[in-house]
Each structure stands twice: as C-alpha cells, then as structure tokens.
Coordinates of N, CA, C and O in Angstrom, one line a residue:
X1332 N -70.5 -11.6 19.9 CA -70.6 -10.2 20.4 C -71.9 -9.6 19.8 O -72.4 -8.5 20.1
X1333 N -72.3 -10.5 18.8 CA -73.5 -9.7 18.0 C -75.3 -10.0 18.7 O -76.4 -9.8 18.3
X1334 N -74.6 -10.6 20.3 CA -76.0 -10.5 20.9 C -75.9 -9.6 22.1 O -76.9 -9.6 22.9
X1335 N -74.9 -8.8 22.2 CA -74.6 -8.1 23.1 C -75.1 -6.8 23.3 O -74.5 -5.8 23.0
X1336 N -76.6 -6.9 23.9 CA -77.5 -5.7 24.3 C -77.1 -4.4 24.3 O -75.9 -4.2 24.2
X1337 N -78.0 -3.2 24.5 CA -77.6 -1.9 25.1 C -76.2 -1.4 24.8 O -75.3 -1.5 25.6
X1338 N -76.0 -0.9 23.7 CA -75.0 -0.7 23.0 C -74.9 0.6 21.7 O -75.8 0.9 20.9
X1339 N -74.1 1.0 21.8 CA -74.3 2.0 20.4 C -73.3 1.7 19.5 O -73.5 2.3 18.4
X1340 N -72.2 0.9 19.6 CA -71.2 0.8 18.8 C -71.3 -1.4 17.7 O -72.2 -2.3 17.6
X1341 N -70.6 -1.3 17.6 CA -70.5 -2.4 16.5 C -69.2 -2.9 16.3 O -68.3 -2.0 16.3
X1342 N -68.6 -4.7 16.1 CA -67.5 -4.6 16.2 C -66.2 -4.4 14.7 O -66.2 -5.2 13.8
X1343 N -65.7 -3.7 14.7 CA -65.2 -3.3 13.5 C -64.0 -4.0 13.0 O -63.4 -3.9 11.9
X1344 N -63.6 -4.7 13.9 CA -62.0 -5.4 13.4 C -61.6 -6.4 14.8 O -62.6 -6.1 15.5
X1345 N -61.1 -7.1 15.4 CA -60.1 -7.5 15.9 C -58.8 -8.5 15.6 O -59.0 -9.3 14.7
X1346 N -57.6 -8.5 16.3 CA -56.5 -9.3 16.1 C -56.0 -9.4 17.7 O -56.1 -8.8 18.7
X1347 N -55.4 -10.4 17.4 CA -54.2 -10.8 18.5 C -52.7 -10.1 18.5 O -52.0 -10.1 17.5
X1348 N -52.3 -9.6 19.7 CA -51.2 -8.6 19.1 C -50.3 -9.5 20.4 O -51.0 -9.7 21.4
X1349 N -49.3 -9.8 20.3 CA -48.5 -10.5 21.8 C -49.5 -11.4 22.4 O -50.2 -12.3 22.0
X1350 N -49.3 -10.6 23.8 CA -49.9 -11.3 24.6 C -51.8 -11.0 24.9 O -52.5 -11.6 25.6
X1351 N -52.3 -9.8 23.9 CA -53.0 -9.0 24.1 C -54.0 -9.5 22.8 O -53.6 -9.8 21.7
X1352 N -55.5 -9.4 23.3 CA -56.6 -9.3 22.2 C -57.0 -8.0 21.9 O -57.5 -7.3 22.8
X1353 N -56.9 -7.6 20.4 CA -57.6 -6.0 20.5 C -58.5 -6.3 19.5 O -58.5 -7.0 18.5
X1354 N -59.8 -5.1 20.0 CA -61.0 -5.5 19.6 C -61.2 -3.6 19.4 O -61.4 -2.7 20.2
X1355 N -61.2 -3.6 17.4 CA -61.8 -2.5 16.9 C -63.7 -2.1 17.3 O -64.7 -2.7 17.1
X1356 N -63.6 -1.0 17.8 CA -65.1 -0.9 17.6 C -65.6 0.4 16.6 O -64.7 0.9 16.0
X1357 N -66.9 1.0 16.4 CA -67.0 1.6 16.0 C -68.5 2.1 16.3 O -69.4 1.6 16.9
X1358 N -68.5 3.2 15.7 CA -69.5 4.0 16.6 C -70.1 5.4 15.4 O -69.6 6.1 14.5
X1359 N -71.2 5.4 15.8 CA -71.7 7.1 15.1 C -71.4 8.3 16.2 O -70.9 9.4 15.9
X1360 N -71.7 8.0 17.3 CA -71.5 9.2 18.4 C -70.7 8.9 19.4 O -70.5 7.8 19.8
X1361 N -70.3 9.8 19.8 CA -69.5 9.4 21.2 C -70.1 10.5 22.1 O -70.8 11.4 21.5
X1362 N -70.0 10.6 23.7 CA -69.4 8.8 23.8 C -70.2 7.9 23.8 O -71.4 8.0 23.8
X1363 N -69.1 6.4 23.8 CA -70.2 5.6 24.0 C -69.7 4.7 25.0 O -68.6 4.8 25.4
X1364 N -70.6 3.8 25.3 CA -70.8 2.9 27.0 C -70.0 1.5 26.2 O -70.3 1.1 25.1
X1365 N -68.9 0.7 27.0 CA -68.5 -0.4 26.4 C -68.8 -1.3 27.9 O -68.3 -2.3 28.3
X1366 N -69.6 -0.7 28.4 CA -69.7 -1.6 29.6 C -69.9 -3.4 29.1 O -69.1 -4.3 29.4
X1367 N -71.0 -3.4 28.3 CA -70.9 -4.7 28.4 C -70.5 -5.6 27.9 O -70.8 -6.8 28.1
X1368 N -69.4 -5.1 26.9 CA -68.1 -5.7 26.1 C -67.1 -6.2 27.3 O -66.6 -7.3 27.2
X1369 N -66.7 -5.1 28.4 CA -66.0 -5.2 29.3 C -66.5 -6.3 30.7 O -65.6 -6.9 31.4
X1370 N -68.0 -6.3 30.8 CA -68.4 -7.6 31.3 C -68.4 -8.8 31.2 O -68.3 -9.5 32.2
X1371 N -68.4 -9.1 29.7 CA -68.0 -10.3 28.9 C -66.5 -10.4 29.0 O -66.1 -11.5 29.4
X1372 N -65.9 -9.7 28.8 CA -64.2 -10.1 28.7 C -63.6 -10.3 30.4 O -62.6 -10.9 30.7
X1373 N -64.2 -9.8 31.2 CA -64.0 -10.2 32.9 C -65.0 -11.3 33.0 O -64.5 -12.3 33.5
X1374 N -65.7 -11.3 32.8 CA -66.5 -12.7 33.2 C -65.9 -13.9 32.1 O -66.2 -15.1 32.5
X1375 N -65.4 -13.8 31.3 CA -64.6 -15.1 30.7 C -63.3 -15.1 31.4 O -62.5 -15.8 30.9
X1376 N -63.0 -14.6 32.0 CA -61.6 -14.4 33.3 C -60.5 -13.6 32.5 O -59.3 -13.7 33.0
X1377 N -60.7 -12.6 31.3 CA -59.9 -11.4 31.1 C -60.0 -9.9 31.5 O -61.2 -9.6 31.5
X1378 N -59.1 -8.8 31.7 CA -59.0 -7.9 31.8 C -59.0 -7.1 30.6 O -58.6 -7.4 29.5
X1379 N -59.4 -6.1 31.1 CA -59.2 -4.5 30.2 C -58.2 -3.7 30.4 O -58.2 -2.8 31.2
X1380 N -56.8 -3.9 29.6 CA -55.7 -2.9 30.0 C -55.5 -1.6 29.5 O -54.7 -0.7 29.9
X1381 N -56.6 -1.5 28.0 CA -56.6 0.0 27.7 C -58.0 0.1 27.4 O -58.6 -0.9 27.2
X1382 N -58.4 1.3 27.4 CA -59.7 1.9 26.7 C -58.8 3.3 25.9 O -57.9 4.1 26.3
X1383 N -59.9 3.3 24.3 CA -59.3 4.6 24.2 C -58.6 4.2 22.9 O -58.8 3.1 22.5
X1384 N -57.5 5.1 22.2 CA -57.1 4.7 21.1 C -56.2 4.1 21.3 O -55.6 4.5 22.3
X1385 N -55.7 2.6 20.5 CA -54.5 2.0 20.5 C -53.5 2.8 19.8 O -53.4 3.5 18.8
X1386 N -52.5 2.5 20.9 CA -51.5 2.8 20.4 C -50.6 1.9 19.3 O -50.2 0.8 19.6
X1387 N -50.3 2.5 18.3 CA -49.7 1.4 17.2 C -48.1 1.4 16.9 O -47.1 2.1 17.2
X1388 N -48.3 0.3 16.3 CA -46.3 -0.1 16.5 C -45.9 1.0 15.5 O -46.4 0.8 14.4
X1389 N -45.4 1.8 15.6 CA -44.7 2.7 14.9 C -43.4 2.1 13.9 O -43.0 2.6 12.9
X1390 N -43.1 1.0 14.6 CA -41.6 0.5 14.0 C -40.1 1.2 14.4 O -39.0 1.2 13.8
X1391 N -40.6 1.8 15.7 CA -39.4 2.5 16.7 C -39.5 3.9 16.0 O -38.7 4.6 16.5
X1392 N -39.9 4.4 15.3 CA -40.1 5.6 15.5 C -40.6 6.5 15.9 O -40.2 7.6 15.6

C-alpha cells in the first residue's frame, strides 16, 4: 500500500475480523479521498462494505 499515489492518509493498523479485512488508516485532515485504496481492493476482486468508523465488538453490550 506504500506505493499507493495521491493520497493524504497512511496505513495505521489492519486485522482480519470474520469474514472481513479491516484496514486502520490515518490521516492529519479530513476529509480525505480513499479512492485508491478502494481501487486496489475491487480490482483484486474485493468489496467495500463500510467506510467511516468501525464499529467494534462491544461484547453485547
């Protein structure tokens, strides 16, 4: 990801959660453009099912 042009943010963490890859980013300003994070993950044949903050396991609470 660290050749990944035209960008303002940087990647700050990811893990595998279920069935799902989550990919921390981080940033000085918002907003900012993840277009071509999101190019790369459809063009390797995955989707984008959230933008925005994760929601985290609470532990049912």
């Amino acid at each position: 990801m660290d050749d990944l042009h035209d960008r303002d943010w940087i990647r700050w963490n990811g893990a595998t959660m279920e069935q799902y890859i989550k990919i921390d980013l981080k940033s000085d300003s918002l907003p900012i453009s993840t277009w071509t994070l999101q190019y790369v993950i459809e063009k390797a044949g995955g989707t984008v099912k959230q933008k925005g903050e994760w929601m985290a396991d609470t532990g049912g609470i």
